[in-house]
Short mmCIF file of C-alpha atoms in Angstrom, two decimals:
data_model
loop_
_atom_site.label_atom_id
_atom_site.label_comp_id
_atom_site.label_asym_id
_atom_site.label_seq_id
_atom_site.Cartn_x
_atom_site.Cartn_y
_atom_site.Cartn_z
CA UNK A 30 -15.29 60.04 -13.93
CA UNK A 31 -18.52 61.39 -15.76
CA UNK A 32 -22.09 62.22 -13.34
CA UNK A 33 -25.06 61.33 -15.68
CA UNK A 34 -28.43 62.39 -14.94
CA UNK A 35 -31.38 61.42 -16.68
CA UNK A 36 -35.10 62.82 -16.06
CA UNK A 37 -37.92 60.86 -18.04
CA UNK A 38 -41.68 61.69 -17.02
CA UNK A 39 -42.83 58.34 -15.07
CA UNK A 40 -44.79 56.01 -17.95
CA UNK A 41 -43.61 53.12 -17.64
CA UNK A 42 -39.92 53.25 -18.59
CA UNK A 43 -38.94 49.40 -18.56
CA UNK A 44 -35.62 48.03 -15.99
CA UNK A 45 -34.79 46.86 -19.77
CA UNK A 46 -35.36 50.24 -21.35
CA UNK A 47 -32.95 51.55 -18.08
CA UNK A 48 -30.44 48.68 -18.75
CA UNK A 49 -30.40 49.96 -22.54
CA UNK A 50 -30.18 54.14 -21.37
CA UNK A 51 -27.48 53.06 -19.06
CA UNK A 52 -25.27 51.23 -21.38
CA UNK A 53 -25.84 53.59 -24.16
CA UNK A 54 -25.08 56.91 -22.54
CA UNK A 55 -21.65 54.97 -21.16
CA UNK A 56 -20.48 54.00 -24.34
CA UNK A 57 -21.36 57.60 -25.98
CA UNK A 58 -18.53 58.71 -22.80
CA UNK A 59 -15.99 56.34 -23.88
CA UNK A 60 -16.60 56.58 -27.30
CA UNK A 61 -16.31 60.16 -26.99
CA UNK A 62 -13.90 61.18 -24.47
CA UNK A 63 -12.23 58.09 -23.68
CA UNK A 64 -13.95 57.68 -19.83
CA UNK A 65 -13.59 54.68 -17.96
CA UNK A 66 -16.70 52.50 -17.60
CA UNK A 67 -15.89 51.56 -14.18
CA UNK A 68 -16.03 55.21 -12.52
CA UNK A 69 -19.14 56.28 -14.82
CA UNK A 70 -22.62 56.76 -12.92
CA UNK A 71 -25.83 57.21 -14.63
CA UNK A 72 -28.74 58.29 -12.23
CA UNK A 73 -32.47 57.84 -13.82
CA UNK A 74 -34.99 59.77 -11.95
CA UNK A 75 -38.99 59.06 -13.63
CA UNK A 76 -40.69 62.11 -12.59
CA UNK A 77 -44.24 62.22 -11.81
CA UNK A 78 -46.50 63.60 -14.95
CA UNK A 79 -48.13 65.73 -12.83
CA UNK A 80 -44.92 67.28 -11.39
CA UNK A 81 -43.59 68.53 -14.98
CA UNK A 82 -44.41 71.28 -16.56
CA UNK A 83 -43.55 72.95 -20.05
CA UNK A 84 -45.21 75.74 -22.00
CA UNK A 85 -46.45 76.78 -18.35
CA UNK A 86 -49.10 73.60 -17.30
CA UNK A 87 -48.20 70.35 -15.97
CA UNK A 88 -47.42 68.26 -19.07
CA UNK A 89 -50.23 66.30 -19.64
CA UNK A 90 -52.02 69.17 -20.65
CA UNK A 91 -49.85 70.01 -22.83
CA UNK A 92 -49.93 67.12 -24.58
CA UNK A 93 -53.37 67.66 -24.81
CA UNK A 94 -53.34 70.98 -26.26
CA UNK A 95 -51.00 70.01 -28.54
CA UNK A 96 -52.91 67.19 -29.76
CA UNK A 97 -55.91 68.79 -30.41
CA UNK A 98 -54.32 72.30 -32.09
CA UNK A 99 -53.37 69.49 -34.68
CA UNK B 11 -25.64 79.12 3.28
CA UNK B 12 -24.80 75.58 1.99
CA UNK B 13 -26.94 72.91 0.16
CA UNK B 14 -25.83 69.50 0.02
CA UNK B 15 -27.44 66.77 -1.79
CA UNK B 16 -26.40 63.04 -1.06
CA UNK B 17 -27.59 60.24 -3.29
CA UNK B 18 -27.62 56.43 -2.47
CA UNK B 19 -28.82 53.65 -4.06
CA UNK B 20 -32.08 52.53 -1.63
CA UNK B 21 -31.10 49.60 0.25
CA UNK B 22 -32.65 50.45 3.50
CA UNK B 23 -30.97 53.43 4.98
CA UNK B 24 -32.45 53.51 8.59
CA UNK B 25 -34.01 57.09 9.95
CA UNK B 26 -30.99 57.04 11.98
CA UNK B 27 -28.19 56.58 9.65
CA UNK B 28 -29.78 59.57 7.81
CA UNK B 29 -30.45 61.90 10.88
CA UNK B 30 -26.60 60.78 11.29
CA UNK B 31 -26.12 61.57 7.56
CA UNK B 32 -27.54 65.11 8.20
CA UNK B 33 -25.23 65.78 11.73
CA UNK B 34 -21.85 65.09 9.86
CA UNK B 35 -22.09 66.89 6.69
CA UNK B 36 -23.45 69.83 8.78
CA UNK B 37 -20.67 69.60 11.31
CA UNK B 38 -18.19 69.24 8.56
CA UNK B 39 -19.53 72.52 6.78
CA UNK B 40 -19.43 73.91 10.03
CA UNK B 41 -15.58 73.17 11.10
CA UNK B 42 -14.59 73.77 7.47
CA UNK B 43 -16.11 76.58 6.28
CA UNK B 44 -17.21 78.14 9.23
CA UNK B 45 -21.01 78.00 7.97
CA UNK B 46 -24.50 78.49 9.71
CA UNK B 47 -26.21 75.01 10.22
CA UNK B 48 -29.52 77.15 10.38
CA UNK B 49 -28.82 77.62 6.64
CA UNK B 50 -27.35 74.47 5.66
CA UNK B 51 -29.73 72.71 3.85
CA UNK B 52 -28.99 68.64 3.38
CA UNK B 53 -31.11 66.45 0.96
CA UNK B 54 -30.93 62.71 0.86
CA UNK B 55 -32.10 60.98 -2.23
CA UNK B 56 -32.40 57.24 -2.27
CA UNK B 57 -32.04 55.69 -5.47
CA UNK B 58 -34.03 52.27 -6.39
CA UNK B 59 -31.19 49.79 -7.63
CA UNK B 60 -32.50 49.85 -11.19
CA UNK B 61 -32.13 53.15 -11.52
CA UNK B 62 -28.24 54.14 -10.80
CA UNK B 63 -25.54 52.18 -13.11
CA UNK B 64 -22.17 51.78 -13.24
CA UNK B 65 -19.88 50.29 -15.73
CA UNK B 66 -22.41 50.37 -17.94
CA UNK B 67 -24.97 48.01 -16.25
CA UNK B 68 -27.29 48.69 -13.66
CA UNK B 69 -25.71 48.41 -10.28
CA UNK B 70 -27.06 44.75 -9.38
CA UNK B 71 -25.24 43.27 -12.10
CA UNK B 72 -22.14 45.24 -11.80
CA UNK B 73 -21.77 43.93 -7.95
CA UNK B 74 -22.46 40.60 -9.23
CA UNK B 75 -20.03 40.58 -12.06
CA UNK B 76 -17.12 42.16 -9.30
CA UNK B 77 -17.76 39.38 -6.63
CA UNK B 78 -17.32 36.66 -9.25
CA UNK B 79 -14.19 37.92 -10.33
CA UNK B 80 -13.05 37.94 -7.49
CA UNK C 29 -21.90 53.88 -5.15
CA UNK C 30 -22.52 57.49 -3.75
CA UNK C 31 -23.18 60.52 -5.42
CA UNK C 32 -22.92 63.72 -3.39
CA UNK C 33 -22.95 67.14 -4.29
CA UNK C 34 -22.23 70.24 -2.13
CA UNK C 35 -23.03 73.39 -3.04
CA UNK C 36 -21.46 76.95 -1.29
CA UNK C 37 -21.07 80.56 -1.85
CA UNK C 38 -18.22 81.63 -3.84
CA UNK C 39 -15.79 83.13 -1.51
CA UNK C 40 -12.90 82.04 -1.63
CA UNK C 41 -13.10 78.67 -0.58
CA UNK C 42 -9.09 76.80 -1.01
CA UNK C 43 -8.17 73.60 -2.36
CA UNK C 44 -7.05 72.14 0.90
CA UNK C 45 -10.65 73.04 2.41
CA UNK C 46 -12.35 71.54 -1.13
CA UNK C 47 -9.85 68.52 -0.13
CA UNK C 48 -10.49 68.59 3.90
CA UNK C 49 -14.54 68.55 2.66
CA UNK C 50 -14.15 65.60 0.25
CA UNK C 51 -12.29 63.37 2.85
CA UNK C 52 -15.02 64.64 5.61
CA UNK C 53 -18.46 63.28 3.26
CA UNK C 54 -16.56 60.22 2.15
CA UNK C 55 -15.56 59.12 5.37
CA UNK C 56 -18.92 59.76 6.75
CA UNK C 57 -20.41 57.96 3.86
CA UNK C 58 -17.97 54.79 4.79
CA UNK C 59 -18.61 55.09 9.01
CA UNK C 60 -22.56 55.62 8.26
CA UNK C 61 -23.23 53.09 5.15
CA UNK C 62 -20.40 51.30 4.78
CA UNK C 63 -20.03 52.61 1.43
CA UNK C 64 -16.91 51.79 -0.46
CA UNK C 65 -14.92 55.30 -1.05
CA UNK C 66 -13.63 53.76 -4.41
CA UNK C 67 -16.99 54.54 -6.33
CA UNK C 68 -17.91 57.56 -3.91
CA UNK C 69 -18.37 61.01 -6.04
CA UNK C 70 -18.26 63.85 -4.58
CA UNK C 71 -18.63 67.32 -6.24
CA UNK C 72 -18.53 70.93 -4.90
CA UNK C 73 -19.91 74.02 -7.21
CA UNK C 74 -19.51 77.44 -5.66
CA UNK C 75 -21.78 79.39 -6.77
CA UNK C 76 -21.65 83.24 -7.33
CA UNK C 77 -22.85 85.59 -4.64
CA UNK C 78 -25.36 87.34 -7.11
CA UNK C 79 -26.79 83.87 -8.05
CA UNK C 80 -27.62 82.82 -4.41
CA UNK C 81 -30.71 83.80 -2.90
CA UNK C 82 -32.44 83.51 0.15
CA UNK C 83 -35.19 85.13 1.92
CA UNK C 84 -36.42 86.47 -1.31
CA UNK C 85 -32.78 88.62 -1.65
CA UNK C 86 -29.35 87.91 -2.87
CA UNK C 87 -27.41 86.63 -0.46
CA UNK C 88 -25.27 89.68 0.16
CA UNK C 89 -28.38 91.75 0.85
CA UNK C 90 -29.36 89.12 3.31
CA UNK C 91 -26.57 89.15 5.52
CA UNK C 92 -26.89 92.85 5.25
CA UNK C 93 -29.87 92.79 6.82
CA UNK C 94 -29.06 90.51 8.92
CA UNK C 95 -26.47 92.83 10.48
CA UNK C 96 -27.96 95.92 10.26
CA UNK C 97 -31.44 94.16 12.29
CA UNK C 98 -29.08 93.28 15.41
CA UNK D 20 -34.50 77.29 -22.58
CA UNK D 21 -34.80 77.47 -18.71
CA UNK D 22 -35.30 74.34 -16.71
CA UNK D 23 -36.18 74.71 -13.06
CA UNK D 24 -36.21 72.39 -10.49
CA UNK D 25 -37.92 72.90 -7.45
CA UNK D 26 -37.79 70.75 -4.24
CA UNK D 27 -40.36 71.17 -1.49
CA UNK D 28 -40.79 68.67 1.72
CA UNK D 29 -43.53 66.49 1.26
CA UNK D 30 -46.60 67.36 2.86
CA UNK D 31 -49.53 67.54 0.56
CA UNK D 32 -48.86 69.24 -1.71
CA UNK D 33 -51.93 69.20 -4.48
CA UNK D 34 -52.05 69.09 -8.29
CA UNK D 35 -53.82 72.54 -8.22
CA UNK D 36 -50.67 74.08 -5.99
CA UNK D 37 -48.28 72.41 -8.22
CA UNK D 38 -50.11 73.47 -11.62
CA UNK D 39 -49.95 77.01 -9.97
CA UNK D 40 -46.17 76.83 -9.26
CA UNK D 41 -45.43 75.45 -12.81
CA UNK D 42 -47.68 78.51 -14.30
CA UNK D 43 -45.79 81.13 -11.96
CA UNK D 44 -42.64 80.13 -12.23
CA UNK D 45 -42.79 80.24 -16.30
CA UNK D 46 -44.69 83.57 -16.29
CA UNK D 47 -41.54 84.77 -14.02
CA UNK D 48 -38.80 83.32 -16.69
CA UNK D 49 -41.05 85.24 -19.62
CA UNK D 50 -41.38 88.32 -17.86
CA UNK D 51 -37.86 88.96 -16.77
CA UNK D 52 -36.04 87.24 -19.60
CA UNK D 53 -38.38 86.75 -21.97
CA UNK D 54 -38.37 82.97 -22.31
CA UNK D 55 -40.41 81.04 -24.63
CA UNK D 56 -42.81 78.77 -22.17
CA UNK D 57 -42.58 76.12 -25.22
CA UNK D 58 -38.89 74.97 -23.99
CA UNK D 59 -39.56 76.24 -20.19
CA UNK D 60 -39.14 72.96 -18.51
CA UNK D 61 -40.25 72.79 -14.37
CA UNK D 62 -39.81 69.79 -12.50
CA UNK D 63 -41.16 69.58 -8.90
CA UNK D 64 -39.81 67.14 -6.49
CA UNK D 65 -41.81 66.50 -3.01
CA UNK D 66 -38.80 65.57 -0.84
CA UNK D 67 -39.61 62.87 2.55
CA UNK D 68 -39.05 64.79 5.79
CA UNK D 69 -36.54 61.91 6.99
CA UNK D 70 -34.61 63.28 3.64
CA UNK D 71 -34.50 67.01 4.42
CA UNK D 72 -32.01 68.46 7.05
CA UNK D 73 -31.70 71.46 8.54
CA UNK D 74 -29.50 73.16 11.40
CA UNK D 75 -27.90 69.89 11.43
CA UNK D 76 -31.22 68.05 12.03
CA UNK D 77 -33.63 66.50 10.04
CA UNK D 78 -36.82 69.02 9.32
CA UNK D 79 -39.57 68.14 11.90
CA UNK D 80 -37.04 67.74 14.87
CA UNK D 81 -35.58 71.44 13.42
CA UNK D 82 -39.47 72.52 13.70
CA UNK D 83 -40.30 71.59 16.86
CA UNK D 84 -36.97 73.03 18.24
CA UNK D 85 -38.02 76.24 16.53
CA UNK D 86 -41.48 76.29 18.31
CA UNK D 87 -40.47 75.29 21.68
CA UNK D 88 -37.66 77.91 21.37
CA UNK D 89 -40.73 80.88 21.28
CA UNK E 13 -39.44 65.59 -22.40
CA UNK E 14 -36.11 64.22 -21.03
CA UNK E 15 -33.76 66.72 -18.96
CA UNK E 16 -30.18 65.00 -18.98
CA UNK E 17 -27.26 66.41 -17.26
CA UNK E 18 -23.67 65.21 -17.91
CA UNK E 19 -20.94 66.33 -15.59
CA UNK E 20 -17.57 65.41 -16.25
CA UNK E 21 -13.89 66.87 -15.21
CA UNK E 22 -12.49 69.77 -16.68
CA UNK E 23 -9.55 68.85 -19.15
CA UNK E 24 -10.37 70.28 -22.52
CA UNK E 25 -13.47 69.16 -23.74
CA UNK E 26 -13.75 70.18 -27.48
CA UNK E 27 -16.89 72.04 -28.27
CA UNK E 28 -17.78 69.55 -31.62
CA UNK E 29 -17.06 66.68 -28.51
CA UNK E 30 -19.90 68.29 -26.86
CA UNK E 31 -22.20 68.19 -30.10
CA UNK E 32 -21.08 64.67 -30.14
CA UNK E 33 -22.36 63.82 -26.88
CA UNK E 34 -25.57 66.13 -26.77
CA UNK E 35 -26.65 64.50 -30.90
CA UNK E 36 -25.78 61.18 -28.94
CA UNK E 37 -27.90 61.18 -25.53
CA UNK E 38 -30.73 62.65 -28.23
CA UNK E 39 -30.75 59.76 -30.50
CA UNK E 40 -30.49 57.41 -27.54
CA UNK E 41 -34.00 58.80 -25.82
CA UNK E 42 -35.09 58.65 -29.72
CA UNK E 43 -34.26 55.17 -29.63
CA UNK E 44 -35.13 53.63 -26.01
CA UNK E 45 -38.01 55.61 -25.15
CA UNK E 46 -39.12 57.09 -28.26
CA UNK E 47 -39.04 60.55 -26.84
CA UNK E 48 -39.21 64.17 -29.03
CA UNK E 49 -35.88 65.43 -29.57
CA UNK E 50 -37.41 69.44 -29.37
CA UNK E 51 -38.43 68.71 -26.04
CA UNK E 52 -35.15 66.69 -25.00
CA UNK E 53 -32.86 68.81 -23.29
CA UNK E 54 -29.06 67.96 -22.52
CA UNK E 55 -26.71 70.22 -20.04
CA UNK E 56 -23.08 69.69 -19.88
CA UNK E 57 -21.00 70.50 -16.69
CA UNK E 58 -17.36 71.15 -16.72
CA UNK E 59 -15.87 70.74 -12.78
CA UNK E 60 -12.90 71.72 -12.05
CA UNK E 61 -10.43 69.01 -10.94
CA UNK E 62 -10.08 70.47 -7.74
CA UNK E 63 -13.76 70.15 -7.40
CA UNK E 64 -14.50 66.27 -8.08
CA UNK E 65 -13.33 64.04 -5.33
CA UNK E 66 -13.45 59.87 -5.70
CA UNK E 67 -11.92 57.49 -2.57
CA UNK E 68 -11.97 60.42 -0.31
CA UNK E 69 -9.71 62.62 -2.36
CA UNK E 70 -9.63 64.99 -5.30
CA UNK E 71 -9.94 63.20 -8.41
CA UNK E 72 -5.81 64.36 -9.38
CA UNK E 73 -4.49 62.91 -6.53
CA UNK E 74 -7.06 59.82 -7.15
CA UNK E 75 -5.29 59.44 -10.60
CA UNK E 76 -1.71 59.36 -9.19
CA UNK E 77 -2.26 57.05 -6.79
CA UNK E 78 -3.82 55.12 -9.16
CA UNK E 79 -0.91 54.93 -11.50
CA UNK E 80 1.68 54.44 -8.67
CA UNK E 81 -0.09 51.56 -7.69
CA UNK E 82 0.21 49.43 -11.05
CA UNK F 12 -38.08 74.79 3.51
CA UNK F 13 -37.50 74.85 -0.09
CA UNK F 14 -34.82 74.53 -3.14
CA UNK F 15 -35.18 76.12 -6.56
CA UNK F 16 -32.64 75.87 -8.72
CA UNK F 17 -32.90 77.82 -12.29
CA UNK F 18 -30.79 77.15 -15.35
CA UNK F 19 -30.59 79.58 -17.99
CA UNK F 20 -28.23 79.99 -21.27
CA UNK F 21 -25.67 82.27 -20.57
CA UNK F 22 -26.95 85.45 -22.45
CA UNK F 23 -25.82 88.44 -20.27
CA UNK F 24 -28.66 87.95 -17.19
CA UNK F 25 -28.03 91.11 -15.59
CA UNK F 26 -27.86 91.26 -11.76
CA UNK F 27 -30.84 93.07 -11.74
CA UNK F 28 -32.64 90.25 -13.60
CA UNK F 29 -31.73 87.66 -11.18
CA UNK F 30 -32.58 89.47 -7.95
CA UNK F 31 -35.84 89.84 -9.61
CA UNK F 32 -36.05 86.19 -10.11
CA UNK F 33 -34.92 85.28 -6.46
CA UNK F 34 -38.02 87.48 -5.57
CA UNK F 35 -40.38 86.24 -7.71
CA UNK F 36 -39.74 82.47 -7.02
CA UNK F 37 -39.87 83.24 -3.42
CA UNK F 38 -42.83 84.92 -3.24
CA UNK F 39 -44.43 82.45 -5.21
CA UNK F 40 -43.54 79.83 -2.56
CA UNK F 41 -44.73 81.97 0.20
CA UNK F 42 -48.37 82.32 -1.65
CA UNK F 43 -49.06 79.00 -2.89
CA UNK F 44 -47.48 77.02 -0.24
CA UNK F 45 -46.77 79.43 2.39
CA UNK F 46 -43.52 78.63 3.00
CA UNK F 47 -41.17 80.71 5.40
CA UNK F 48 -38.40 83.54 3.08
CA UNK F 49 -36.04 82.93 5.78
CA UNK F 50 -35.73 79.00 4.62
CA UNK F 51 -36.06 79.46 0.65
CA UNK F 52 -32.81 79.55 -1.19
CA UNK F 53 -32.85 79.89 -5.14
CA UNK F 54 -29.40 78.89 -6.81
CA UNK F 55 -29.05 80.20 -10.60
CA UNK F 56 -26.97 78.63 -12.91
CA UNK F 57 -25.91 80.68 -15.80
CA UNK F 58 -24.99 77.62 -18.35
CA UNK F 59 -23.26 78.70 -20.95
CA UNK F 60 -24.36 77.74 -25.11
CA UNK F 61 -21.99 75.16 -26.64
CA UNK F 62 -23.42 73.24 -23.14
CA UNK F 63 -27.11 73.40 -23.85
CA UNK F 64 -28.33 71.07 -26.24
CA UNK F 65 -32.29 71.04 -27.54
CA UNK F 66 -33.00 68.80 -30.73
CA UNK F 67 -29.83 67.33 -30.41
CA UNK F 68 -27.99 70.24 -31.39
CA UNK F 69 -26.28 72.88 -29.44
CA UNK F 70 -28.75 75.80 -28.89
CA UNK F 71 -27.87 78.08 -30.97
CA UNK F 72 -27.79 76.02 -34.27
CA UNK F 73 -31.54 74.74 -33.24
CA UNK F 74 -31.95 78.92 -32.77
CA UNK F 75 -30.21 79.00 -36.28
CA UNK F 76 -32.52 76.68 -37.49
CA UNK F 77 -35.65 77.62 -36.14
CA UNK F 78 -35.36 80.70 -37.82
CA UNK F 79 -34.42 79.76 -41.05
CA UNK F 80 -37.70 77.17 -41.12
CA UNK F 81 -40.06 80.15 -40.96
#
């Protein structure tokens, strides 16, 4: 009866990419802990870029930074 | 001091099935748990179709696939 | 294909109110969206009194206040 | 390792006010628990007013109650 | 810079099952969406039974009816 | 009118700690978007290590390793 929630930043993530999340994390739960397929959700939410944030700033510029500290 | 969140796939939920949405979970806290509505919080997230799968397939094809074996 | 999740203070909340609270959202779910109860999730958390906040306070200093300011 | 979510009705919020809530809230997490910002992830979601209830209502009917109650 | 969440019922989940499913979801992002695995987070909920409710009932009593009825 | 919730490893957060982090989330609310104390709530989640997974290991054996690599 697993709840799966994934969060991707929004850049375009494909409805086959979803498809292939979707089937993958449901056979990791019955492959794992033996969960039934039929009562397993998986919820993708694409979150804005400019509403993420790591290492303190939104996460474009932190890609940024990261980028050019290379 | 409850917070409820209610997620359904997006398949045009009318302002007034969610105002109605917001009334009954609140009364229900209320009568149940004796809470506060003034601090019940509800949140209603709609979920596009190609984003919420079950049975290992997005949720189009898994109504599809039940209403042909039917 | 719902997904809802209801979140309350931890204080002593019994299994026959977590039971009376999951009937109350699923039927509303049903009467408001037709929603089939079959693949309707709902989960509680209750959440330690220390880890709930509001008006910038835990919530037992809150109601404190509250009490003492009437 | 913190991850934050923070959900705010929608109603403008900019990319300046959301950069400064990513930056606070990560200068909170390394100042009281001494997080690294690297793997300090915030995710801000602007929630419709339709999807936000309060006091059994949704938000804007809740606010003008509140204002023609003073 | 995925955040996943996986919530499933508490009944004994090992902790090298949870390794299992936190290398799996990891590779999976690797694989679909090319994402960093030190930015890929994965949290793992345990809810009590007593807390997950499916077809308007807690998930136990869900289970027995479920067997009764075959 | 707003959420936050804040996940942490579970690493002895002292109550002190997280009434300092239910203030300092709320204030931040108040001065960048001026929102009302009375209608902020902050939920903490205190998850504990064999559930967190970075790298696609649990956190402590990405800890483990990220020491040993320096």
């Amino acid at each position: 009866m697993p709840y799966v929630n994934i969060k991707v930043t929004r850049e375009g993530v494909s409805r086959a990419q979803k498809a292939h999340l979707i089937k993958g994390v449901t056979d990791l739960l019955v492959t794992v802990l033996n969960k039934n397929p039929a009562t397993t959700f998986v919820v993708i939410d694409e979150v804005d870029m400019e509403d993420w944030g790591i290492g303190g700033v939104p996460v474009e510029e932190w890609r940024a930074r990261q980028s050019s500290s290379t």
